[in-house]
PDB file of C-alpha atoms in Angstrom:
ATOM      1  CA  UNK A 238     106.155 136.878 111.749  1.00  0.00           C
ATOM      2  CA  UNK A 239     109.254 135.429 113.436  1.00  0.00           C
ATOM      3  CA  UNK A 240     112.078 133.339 111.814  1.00  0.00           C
ATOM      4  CA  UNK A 241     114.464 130.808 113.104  1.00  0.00           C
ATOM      5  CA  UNK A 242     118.750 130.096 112.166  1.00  0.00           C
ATOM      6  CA  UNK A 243     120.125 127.412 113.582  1.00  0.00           C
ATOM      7  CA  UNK A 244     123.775 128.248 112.549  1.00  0.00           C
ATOM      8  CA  UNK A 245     125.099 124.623 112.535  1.00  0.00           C
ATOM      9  CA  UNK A 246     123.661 121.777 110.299  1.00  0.00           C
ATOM     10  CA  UNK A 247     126.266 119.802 111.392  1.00  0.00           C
ATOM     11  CA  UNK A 248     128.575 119.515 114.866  1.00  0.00           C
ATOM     12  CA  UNK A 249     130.836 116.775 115.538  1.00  0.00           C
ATOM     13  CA  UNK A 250     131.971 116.196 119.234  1.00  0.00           C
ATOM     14  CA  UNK A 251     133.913 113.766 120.564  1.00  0.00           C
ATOM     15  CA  UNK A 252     131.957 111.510 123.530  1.00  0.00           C
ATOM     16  CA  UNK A 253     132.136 113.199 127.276  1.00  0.00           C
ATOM     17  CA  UNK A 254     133.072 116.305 125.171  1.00  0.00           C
ATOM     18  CA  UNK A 255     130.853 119.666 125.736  1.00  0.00           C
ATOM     19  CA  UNK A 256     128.551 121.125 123.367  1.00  0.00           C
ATOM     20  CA  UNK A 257     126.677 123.653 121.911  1.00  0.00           C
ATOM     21  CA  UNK A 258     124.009 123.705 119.245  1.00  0.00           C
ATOM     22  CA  UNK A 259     123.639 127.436 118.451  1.00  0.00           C
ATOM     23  CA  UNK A 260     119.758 129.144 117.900  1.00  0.00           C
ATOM     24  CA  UNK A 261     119.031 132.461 117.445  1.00  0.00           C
ATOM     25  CA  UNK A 262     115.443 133.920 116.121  1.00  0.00           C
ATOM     26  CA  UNK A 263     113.730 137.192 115.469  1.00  0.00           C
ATOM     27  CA  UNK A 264     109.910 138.056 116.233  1.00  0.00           C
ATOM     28  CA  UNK A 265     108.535 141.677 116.723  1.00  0.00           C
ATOM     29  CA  UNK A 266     106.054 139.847 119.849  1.00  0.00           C
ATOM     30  CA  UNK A 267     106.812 138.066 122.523  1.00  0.00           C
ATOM     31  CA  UNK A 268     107.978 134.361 122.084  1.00  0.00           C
ATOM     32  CA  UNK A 269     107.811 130.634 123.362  1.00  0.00           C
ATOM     33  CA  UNK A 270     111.049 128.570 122.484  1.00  0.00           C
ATOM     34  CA  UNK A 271     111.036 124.777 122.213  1.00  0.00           C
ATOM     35  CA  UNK A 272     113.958 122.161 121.287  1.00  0.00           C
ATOM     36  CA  UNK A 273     113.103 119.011 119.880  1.00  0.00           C
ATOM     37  CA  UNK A 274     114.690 115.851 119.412  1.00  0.00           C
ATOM     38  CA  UNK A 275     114.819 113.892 116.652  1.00  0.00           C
ATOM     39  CA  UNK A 276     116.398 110.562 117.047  1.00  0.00           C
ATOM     40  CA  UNK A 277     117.102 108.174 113.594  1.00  0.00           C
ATOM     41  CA  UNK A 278     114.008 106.656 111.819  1.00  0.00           C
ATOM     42  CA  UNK A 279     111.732 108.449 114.594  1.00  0.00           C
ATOM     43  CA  UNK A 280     109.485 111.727 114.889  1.00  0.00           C
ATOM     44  CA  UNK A 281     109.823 114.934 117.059  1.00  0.00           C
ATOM     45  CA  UNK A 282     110.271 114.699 120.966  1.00  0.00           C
ATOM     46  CA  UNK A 283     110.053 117.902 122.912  1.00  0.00           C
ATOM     47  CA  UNK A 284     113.777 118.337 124.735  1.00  0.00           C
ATOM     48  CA  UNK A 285     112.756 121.323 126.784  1.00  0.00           C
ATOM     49  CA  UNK A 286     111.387 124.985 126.108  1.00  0.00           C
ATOM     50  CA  UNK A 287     110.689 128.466 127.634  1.00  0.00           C
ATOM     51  CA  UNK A 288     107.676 129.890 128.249  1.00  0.00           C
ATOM     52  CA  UNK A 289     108.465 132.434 130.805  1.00  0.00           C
ATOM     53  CA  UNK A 290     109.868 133.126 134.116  1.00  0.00           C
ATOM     54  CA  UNK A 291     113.368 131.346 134.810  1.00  0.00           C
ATOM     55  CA  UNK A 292     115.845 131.811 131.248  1.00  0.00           C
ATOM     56  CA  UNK A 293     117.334 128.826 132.336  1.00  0.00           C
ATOM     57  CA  UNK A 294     115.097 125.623 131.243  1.00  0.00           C
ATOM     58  CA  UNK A 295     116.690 122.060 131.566  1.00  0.00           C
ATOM     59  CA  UNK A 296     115.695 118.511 130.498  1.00  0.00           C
ATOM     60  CA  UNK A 297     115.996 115.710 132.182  1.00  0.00           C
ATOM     61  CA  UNK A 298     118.564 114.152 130.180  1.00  0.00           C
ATOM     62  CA  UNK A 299     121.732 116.581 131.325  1.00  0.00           C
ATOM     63  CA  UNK A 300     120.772 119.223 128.795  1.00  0.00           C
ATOM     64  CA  UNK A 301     120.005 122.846 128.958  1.00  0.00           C
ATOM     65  CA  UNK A 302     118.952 126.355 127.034  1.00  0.00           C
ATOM     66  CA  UNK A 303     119.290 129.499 128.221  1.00  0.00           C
ATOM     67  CA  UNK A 304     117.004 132.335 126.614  1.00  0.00           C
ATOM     68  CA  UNK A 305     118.815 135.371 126.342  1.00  0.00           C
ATOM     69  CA  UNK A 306     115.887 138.199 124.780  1.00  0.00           C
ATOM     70  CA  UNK A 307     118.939 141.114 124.092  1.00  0.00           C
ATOM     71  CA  UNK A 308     121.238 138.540 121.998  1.00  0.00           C
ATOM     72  CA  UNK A 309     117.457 136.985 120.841  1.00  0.00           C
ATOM     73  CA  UNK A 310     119.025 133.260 121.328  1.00  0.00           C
ATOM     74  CA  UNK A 311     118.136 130.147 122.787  1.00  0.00           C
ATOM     75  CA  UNK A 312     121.108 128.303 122.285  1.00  0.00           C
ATOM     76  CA  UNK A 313     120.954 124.304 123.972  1.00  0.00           C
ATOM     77  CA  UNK A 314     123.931 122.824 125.587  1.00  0.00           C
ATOM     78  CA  UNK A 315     125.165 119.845 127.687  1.00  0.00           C
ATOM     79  CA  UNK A 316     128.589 119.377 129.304  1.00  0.00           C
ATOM     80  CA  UNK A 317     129.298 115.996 128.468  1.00  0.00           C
ATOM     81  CA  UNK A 318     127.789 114.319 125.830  1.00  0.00           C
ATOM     82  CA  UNK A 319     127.069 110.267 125.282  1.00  0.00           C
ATOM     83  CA  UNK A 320     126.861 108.433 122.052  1.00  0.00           C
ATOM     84  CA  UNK A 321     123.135 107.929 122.344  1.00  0.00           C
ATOM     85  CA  UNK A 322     123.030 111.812 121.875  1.00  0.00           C
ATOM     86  CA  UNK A 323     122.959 111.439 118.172  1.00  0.00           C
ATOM     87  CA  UNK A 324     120.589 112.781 116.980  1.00  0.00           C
ATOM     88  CA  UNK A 325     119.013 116.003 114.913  1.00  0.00           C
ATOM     89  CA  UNK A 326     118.363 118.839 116.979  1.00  0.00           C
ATOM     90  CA  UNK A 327     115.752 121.429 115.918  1.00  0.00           C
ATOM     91  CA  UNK A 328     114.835 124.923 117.613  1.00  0.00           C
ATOM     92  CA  UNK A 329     111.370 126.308 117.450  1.00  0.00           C
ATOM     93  CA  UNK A 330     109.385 129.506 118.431  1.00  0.00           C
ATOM     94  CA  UNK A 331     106.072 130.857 118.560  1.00  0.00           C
ATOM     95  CA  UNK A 332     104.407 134.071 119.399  1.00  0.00           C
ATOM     96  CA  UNK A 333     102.740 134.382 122.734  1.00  0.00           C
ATOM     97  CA  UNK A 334      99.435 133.991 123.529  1.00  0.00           C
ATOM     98  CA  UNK A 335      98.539 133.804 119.591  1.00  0.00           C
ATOM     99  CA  UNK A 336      97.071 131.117 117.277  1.00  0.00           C
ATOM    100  CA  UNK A 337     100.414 132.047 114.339  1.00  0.00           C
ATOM    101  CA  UNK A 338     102.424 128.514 113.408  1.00  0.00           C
ATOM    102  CA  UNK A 339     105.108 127.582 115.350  1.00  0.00           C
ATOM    103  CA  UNK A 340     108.870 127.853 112.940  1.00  0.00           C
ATOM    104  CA  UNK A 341     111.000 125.445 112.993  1.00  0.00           C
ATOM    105  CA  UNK A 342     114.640 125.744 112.000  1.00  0.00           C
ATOM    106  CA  UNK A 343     116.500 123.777 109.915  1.00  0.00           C
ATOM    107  CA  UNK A 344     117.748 121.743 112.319  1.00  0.00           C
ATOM    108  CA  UNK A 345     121.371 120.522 113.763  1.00  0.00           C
ATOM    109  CA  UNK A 346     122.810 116.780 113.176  1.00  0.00           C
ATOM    110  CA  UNK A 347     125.193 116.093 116.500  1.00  0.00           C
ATOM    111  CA  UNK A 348     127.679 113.600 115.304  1.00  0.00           C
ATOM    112  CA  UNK A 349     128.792 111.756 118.538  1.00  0.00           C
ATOM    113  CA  UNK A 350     133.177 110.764 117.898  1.00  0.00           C
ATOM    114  CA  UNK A 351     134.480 107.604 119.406  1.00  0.00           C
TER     115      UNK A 351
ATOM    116  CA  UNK B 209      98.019 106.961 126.581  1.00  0.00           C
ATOM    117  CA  UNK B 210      98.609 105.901 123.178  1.00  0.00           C
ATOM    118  CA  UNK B 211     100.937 108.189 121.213  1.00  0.00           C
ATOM    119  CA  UNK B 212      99.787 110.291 117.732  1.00  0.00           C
ATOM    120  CA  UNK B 213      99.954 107.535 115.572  1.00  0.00           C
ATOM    121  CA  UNK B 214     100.075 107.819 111.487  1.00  0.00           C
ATOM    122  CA  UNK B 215      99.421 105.634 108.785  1.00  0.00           C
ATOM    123  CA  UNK B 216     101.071 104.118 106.845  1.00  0.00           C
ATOM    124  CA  UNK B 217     104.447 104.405 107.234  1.00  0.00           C
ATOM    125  CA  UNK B 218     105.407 103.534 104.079  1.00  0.00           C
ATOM    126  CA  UNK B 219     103.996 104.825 101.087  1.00  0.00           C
ATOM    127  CA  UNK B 220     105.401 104.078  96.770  1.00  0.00           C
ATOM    128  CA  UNK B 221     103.303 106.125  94.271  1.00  0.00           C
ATOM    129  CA  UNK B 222     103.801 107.318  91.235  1.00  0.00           C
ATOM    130  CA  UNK B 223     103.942 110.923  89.526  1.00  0.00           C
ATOM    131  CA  UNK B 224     100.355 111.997  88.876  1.00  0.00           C
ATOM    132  CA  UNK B 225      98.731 109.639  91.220  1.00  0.00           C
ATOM    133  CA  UNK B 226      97.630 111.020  94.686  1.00  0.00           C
ATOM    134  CA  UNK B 227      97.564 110.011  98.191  1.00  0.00           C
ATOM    135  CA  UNK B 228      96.044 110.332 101.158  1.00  0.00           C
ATOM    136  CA  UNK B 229      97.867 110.225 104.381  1.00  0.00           C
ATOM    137  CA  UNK B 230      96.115 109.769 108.065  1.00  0.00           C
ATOM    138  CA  UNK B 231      96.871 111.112 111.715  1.00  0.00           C
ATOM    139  CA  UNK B 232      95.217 110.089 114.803  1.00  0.00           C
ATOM    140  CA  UNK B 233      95.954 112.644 117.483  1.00  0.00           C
ATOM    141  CA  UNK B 234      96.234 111.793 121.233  1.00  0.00           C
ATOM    142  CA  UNK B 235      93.272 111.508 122.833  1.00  0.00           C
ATOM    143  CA  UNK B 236      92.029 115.155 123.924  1.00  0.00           C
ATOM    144  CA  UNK B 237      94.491 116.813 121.552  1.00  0.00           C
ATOM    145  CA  UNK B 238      92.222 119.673 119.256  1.00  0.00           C
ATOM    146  CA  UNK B 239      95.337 120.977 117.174  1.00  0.00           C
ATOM    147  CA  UNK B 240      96.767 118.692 114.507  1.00  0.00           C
ATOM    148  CA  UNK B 241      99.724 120.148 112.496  1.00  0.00           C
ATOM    149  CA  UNK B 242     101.681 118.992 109.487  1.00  0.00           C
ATOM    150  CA  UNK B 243     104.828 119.317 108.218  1.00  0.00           C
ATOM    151  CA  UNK B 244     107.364 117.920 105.448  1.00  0.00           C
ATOM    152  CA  UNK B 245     110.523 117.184 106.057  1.00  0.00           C
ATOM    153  CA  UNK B 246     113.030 116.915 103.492  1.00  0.00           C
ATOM    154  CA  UNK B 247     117.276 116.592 103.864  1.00  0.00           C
ATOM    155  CA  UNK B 248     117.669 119.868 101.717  1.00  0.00           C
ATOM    156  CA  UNK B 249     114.646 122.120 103.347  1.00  0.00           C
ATOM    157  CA  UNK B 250     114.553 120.424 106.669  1.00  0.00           C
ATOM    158  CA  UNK B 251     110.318 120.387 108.454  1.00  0.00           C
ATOM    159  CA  UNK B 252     108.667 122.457 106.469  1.00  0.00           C
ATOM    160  CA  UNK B 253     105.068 123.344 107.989  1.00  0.00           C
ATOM    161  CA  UNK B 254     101.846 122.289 105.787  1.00  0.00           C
ATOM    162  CA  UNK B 255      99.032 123.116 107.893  1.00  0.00           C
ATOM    163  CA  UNK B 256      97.118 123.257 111.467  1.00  0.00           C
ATOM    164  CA  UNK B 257      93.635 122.153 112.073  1.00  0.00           C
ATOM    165  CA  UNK B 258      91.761 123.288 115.797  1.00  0.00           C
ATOM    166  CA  UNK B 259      88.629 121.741 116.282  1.00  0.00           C
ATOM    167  CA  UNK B 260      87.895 120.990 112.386  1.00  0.00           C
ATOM    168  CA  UNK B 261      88.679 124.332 111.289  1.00  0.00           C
ATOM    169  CA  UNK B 262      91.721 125.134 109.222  1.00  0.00           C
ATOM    170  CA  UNK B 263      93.741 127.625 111.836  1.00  0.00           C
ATOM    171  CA  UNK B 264      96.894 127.917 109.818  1.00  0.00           C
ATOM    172  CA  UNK B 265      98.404 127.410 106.222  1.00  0.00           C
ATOM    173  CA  UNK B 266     102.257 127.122 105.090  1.00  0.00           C
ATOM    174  CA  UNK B 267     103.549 127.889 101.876  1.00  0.00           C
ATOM    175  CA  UNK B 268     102.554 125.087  99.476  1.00  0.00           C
ATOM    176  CA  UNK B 269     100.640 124.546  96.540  1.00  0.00           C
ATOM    177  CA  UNK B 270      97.050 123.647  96.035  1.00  0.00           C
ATOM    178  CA  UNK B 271      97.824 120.207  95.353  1.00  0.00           C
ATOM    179  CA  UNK B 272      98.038 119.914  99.200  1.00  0.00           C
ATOM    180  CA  UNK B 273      95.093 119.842 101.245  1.00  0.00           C
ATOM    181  CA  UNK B 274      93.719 118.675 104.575  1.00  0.00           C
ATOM    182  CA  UNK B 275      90.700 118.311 107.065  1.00  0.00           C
ATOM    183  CA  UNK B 276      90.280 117.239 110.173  1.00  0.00           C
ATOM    184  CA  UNK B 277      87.148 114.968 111.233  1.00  0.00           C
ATOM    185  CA  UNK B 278      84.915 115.524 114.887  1.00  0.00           C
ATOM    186  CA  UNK B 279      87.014 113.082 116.497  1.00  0.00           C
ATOM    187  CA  UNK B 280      90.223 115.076 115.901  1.00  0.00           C
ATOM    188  CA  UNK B 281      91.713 112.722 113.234  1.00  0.00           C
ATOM    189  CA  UNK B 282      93.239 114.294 110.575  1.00  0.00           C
ATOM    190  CA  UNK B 283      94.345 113.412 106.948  1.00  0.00           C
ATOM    191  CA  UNK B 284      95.994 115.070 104.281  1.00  0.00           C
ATOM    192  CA  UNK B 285      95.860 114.465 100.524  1.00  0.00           C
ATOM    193  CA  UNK B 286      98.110 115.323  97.694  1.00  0.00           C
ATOM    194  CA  UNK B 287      96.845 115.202  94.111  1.00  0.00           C
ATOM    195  CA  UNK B 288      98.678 114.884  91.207  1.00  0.00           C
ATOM    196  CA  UNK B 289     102.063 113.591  93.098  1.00  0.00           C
ATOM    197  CA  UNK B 290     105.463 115.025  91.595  1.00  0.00           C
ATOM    198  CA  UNK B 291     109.199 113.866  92.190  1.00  0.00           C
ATOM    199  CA  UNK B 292     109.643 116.529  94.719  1.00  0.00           C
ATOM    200  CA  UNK B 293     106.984 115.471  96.863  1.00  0.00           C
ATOM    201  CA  UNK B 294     108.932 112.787  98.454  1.00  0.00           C
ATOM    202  CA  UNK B 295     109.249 113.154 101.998  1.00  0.00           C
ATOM    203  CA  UNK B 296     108.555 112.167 105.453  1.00  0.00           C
ATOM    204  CA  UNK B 297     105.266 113.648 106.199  1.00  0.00           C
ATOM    205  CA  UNK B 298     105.308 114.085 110.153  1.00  0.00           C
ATOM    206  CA  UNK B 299     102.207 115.130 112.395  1.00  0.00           C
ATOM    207  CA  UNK B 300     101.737 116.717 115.248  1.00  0.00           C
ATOM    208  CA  UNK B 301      98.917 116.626 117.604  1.00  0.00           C
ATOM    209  CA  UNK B 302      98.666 119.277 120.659  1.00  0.00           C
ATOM    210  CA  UNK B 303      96.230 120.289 123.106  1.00  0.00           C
ATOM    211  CA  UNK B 304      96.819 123.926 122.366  1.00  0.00           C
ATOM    212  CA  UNK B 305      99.768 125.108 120.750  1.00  0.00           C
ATOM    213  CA  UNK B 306      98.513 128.990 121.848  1.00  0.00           C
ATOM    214  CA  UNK B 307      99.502 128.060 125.258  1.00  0.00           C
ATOM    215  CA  UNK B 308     102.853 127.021 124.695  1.00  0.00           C
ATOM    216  CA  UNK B 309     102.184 123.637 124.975  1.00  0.00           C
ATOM    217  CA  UNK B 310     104.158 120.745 123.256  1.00  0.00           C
ATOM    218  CA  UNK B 311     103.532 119.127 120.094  1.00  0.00           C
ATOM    219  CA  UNK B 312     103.740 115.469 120.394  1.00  0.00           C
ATOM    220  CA  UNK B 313     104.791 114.501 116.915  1.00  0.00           C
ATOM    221  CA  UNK B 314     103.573 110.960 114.994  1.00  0.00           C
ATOM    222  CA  UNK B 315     106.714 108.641 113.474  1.00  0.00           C
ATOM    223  CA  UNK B 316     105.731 109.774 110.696  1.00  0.00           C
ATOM    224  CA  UNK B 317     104.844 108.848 106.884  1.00  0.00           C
ATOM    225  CA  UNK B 318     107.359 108.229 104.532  1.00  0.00           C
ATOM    226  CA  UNK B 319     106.186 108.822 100.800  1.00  0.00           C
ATOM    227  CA  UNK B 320     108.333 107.970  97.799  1.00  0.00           C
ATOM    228  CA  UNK B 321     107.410 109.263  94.668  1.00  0.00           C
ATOM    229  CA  UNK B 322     108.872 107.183  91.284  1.00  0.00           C
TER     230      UNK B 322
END
Protein backbone atom coordinates (compact mmCIF):
# COMPACT_ATOMS: atom_id res chain seq x y z
CA UNK A 1 0.00 0.00 0.00
CA UNK A 2 1.63 3.44 -0.23
CA UNK A 3 0.89 6.56 1.93
CA UNK A 4 1.22 10.22 1.36
CA UNK A 5 2.53 13.48 4.08
CA UNK A 6 2.29 16.57 2.86
CA UNK A 7 4.21 18.29 5.77
CA UNK A 8 2.55 21.76 5.44
CA UNK A 9 -1.27 22.40 5.76
CA UNK A 10 -0.57 25.77 5.62
CA UNK A 11 2.36 28.17 3.85
CA UNK A 12 2.15 31.77 3.67
CA UNK A 13 4.39 33.61 1.04
CA UNK A 14 4.57 36.90 0.25
CA UNK A 15 3.68 37.69 -3.78
CA UNK A 16 6.91 37.27 -6.30
CA UNK A 17 8.28 35.34 -3.24
CA UNK A 18 9.59 31.54 -3.88
CA UNK A 19 8.02 28.52 -2.69
CA UNK A 20 7.87 25.19 -1.73
CA UNK A 21 5.03 22.86 -0.86
CA UNK A 22 6.82 19.82 0.64
CA UNK A 23 5.57 15.86 -0.38
CA UNK A 24 7.08 12.93 0.55
CA UNK A 25 5.40 9.21 0.24
CA UNK A 26 6.26 5.61 0.83
CA UNK A 27 5.20 2.52 -1.47
CA UNK A 28 7.09 -0.90 -1.55
CA UNK A 29 6.28 -0.74 -5.87
CA UNK A 30 6.99 1.51 -8.17
CA UNK A 31 4.96 4.86 -8.26
CA UNK A 32 3.15 7.61 -10.43
CA UNK A 33 3.06 11.13 -8.66
CA UNK A 34 0.44 13.76 -9.50
CA UNK A 35 -0.20 17.45 -8.00
CA UNK A 36 -3.47 18.85 -8.15
CA UNK A 37 -4.93 22.09 -7.85
CA UNK A 38 -7.63 23.08 -6.06
CA UNK A 39 -8.74 26.58 -6.52
CA UNK A 40 -11.79 28.14 -4.00
CA UNK A 41 -15.39 26.79 -4.52
CA UNK A 42 -13.92 24.46 -7.43
CA UNK A 43 -12.83 20.65 -7.89
CA UNK A 44 -9.39 19.00 -8.61
CA UNK A 45 -7.18 20.16 -11.65
CA UNK A 46 -4.16 18.09 -12.47
CA UNK A 47 -0.90 20.64 -11.98
CA UNK A 48 1.61 18.19 -13.34
CA UNK A 49 2.89 14.54 -12.46
CA UNK A 50 5.60 11.87 -13.09
CA UNK A 51 5.26 8.91 -14.71
CA UNK A 52 8.72 8.10 -15.70
CA UNK A 53 11.72 9.16 -17.52
CA UNK A 54 12.80 12.93 -16.83
CA UNK A 55 12.48 13.66 -12.54
CA UNK A 56 11.93 16.99 -13.52
CA UNK A 57 8.07 17.54 -14.63
CA UNK A 58 6.78 21.21 -15.09
CA UNK A 59 3.37 22.85 -15.70
CA UNK A 60 2.63 25.34 -17.70
CA UNK A 61 1.89 27.84 -15.21
CA UNK A 62 5.78 28.49 -13.89
CA UNK A 63 5.60 25.51 -11.56
CA UNK A 64 7.63 22.45 -11.07
CA UNK A 65 8.30 18.90 -9.05
CA UNK A 66 11.17 17.12 -8.98
CA UNK A 67 10.92 13.26 -8.02
CA UNK A 68 13.70 12.30 -6.05
CA UNK A 69 13.13 8.02 -5.45
CA UNK A 70 16.27 7.91 -2.54
CA UNK A 71 14.68 10.94 -0.39
CA UNK A 72 11.03 9.25 -1.77
CA UNK A 73 9.71 13.05 -2.42
CA UNK A 74 8.02 14.91 -4.92
CA UNK A 75 8.13 18.15 -3.53
CA UNK A 76 6.37 21.18 -6.10
CA UNK A 77 7.87 24.55 -6.35
CA UNK A 78 7.74 27.88 -8.28
CA UNK A 79 10.14 30.83 -8.02
CA UNK A 80 7.87 33.56 -7.92
CA UNK A 81 4.54 33.25 -6.98
CA UNK A 82 1.23 35.54 -8.01
CA UNK A 83 -1.83 36.12 -5.98
CA UNK A 84 -3.98 33.99 -8.22
CA UNK A 85 -1.77 31.08 -6.81
CA UNK A 86 -4.07 30.64 -3.92
CA UNK A 87 -5.11 27.86 -3.75
CA UNK A 88 -4.98 24.13 -1.95
CA UNK A 89 -2.36 22.05 -3.18
CA UNK A 90 -2.65 18.24 -2.90
CA UNK A 91 0.05 15.44 -3.78
CA UNK A 92 -0.98 12.06 -5.00
CA UNK A 93 0.57 8.61 -5.91
CA UNK A 94 -0.24 5.42 -7.30
CA UNK A 95 1.41 2.15 -7.93
CA UNK A 96 2.54 1.38 -11.41
CA UNK A 97 0.97 -0.46 -13.82
CA UNK A 98 -1.78 -1.63 -11.10
CA UNK A 99 -5.56 -1.14 -10.68
CA UNK A 100 -4.78 -0.04 -6.34
CA UNK A 101 -6.51 3.67 -5.55
CA UNK A 102 -4.63 6.51 -6.06
CA UNK A 103 -3.76 8.46 -2.12
CA UNK A 104 -4.16 11.63 -1.77
CA UNK A 105 -2.57 13.73 0.95
CA UNK A 106 -3.99 16.02 3.05
CA UNK A 107 -3.34 18.74 1.13
CA UNK A 108 -1.42 22.34 1.43
CA UNK A 109 -3.40 25.87 1.59
CA UNK A 110 -0.77 28.57 -0.13
CA UNK A 111 -1.72 31.83 1.40
CA UNK A 112 -0.56 34.47 -1.21
CA UNK A 113 0.78 38.05 1.24
CA UNK A 114 0.25 41.45 -0.23
CA UNK B 1 -15.66 18.27 -24.54
CA UNK B 2 -17.88 18.82 -21.75
CA UNK B 3 -16.23 18.44 -18.34
CA UNK B 4 -17.38 15.55 -15.48
CA UNK B 5 -20.25 17.24 -14.39
CA UNK B 6 -22.22 16.39 -10.90
CA UNK B 7 -25.46 17.02 -9.62
CA UNK B 8 -26.62 18.88 -7.62
CA UNK B 9 -24.43 21.05 -6.17
CA UNK B 10 -26.20 21.76 -3.34
CA UNK B 11 -27.74 19.35 -1.24
CA UNK B 12 -29.83 20.08 2.80
CA UNK B 13 -30.98 16.75 4.36
CA UNK B 14 -31.59 15.71 7.43
CA UNK B 15 -30.11 12.95 9.91
CA UNK B 16 -31.68 9.62 8.94
CA UNK B 17 -32.79 10.60 5.55
CA UNK B 18 -30.60 9.48 2.54
CA UNK B 19 -29.38 10.77 -0.64
CA UNK B 20 -28.36 10.03 -3.75
CA UNK B 21 -25.71 11.92 -5.51
CA UNK B 22 -24.93 11.70 -9.53
CA UNK B 23 -21.67 11.91 -11.77
CA UNK B 24 -21.53 12.05 -15.42
CA UNK B 25 -18.02 11.22 -16.54
CA UNK B 26 -16.38 12.68 -19.71
CA UNK B 27 -17.27 11.14 -22.58
CA UNK B 28 -14.98 7.90 -23.09
CA UNK B 29 -13.88 7.99 -19.45
CA UNK B 30 -14.48 4.01 -17.91
CA UNK B 31 -13.11 4.84 -14.28
CA UNK B 32 -15.29 6.96 -12.01
CA UNK B 33 -13.87 7.60 -8.48
CA UNK B 34 -15.21 9.22 -5.35
CA UNK B 35 -14.02 10.91 -2.65
CA UNK B 36 -15.08 13.14 0.51
CA UNK B 37 -13.55 15.93 1.39
CA UNK B 38 -13.79 17.38 4.67
CA UNK B 39 -11.53 20.58 6.40
CA UNK B 40 -10.37 18.14 9.27
CA UNK B 41 -9.63 14.77 7.04
CA UNK B 42 -8.97 16.50 3.80
CA UNK B 43 -10.28 13.95 0.21
CA UNK B 44 -10.89 11.00 1.58
CA UNK B 45 -11.40 8.18 -1.22
CA UNK B 46 -15.00 6.34 -1.32
CA UNK B 47 -14.81 4.21 -4.23
CA UNK B 48 -13.79 3.43 -8.08
CA UNK B 49 -16.03 1.94 -10.62
CA UNK B 50 -14.27 0.52 -14.30
CA UNK B 51 -16.67 -0.44 -16.69
CA UNK B 52 -19.67 -1.10 -14.08
CA UNK B 53 -17.68 -3.13 -11.86
CA UNK B 54 -16.67 -1.98 -8.42
CA UNK B 55 -12.56 -1.91 -8.86
CA UNK B 56 -11.79 -0.32 -5.54
CA UNK B 57 -13.27 0.44 -1.98
CA UNK B 58 -12.03 3.07 0.80
CA UNK B 59 -12.59 2.84 4.29
CA UNK B 60 -16.25 3.72 4.99
CA UNK B 61 -19.21 2.28 6.28
CA UNK B 62 -21.98 0.38 4.65
CA UNK B 63 -24.17 3.22 4.64
CA UNK B 64 -22.15 4.26 1.52
CA UNK B 65 -22.65 2.66 -1.66
CA UNK B 66 -22.33 3.14 -5.40
CA UNK B 67 -22.81 1.77 -9.05
CA UNK B 68 -22.04 2.80 -12.11
CA UNK B 69 -24.60 2.45 -15.18
CA UNK B 70 -23.44 1.18 -19.14
CA UNK B 71 -23.03 4.63 -20.08
CA UNK B 72 -20.36 5.30 -17.43
CA UNK B 73 -22.54 7.52 -15.16
CA UNK B 74 -22.16 6.98 -11.77
CA UNK B 75 -24.12 7.71 -8.49
CA UNK B 76 -23.62 7.19 -5.02
CA UNK B 77 -26.12 6.86 -2.17
CA UNK B 78 -25.91 7.29 1.51
CA UNK B 79 -28.61 5.88 3.78
CA UNK B 80 -29.43 6.84 6.99
CA UNK B 81 -27.44 10.41 6.78
CA UNK B 82 -25.52 11.45 10.11
CA UNK B 83 -23.96 14.92 11.17
CA UNK B 84 -20.62 13.79 10.06
CA UNK B 85 -21.55 13.10 6.68
CA UNK B 86 -21.39 16.61 5.60
CA UNK B 87 -19.05 17.20 2.96
CA UNK B 88 -18.18 18.04 -0.50
CA UNK B 89 -18.56 14.87 -2.34
CA UNK B 90 -16.10 15.29 -5.44
CA UNK B 91 -15.85 12.83 -8.55
CA UNK B 92 -13.52 11.89 -10.68
CA UNK B 93 -13.80 10.45 -14.05
CA UNK B 94 -10.55 8.94 -15.94
CA UNK B 95 -9.86 6.99 -18.89
CA UNK B 96 -7.59 4.68 -16.98
CA UNK B 97 -6.13 5.57 -13.85
CA UNK B 98 -3.68 2.16 -14.30
CA UNK B 99 -1.90 4.10 -16.86
CA UNK B 100 -1.10 7.02 -15.00
CA UNK B 101 -3.50 9.01 -16.51
CA UNK B 102 -5.26 12.11 -14.91
CA UNK B 103 -8.37 12.27 -13.08
CA UNK B 104 -10.46 15.05 -14.24
CA UNK B 105 -12.43 15.84 -11.13
CA UNK B 106 -16.42 17.18 -11.15
CA UNK B 107 -17.08 20.70 -8.98
CA UNK B 108 -18.38 18.73 -6.88
CA UNK B 109 -21.53 18.11 -4.45
CA UNK B 110 -21.87 19.85 -1.44
CA UNK B 111 -24.14 17.96 1.20
CA UNK B 112 -25.19 19.50 4.50
CA UNK B 113 -26.54 17.40 6.97
CA UNK B 114 -28.96 19.28 9.89
Amino acid sequence: AQSVTQLDSQVPVFEEAPVELRCNYSSSVSVYLFWYVQYPNQGLQLLLKYLSGSTLVESINGFEAEFNKSQTSFHLRKPSVHISDTAEYFCAVSAVNRDDKIIFGKGTRLHILP
Amino acid sequence: KAGVTQTPRYLIKTRGQQVTLSCSPISGHRSVSWYQQTPGQGLQFLFEYFSETQRNKGNFPGRFSGRQFSNSRSEMNVSTLELGDSALYLCASSTDRVLGNEQFFGPGTRLTVL
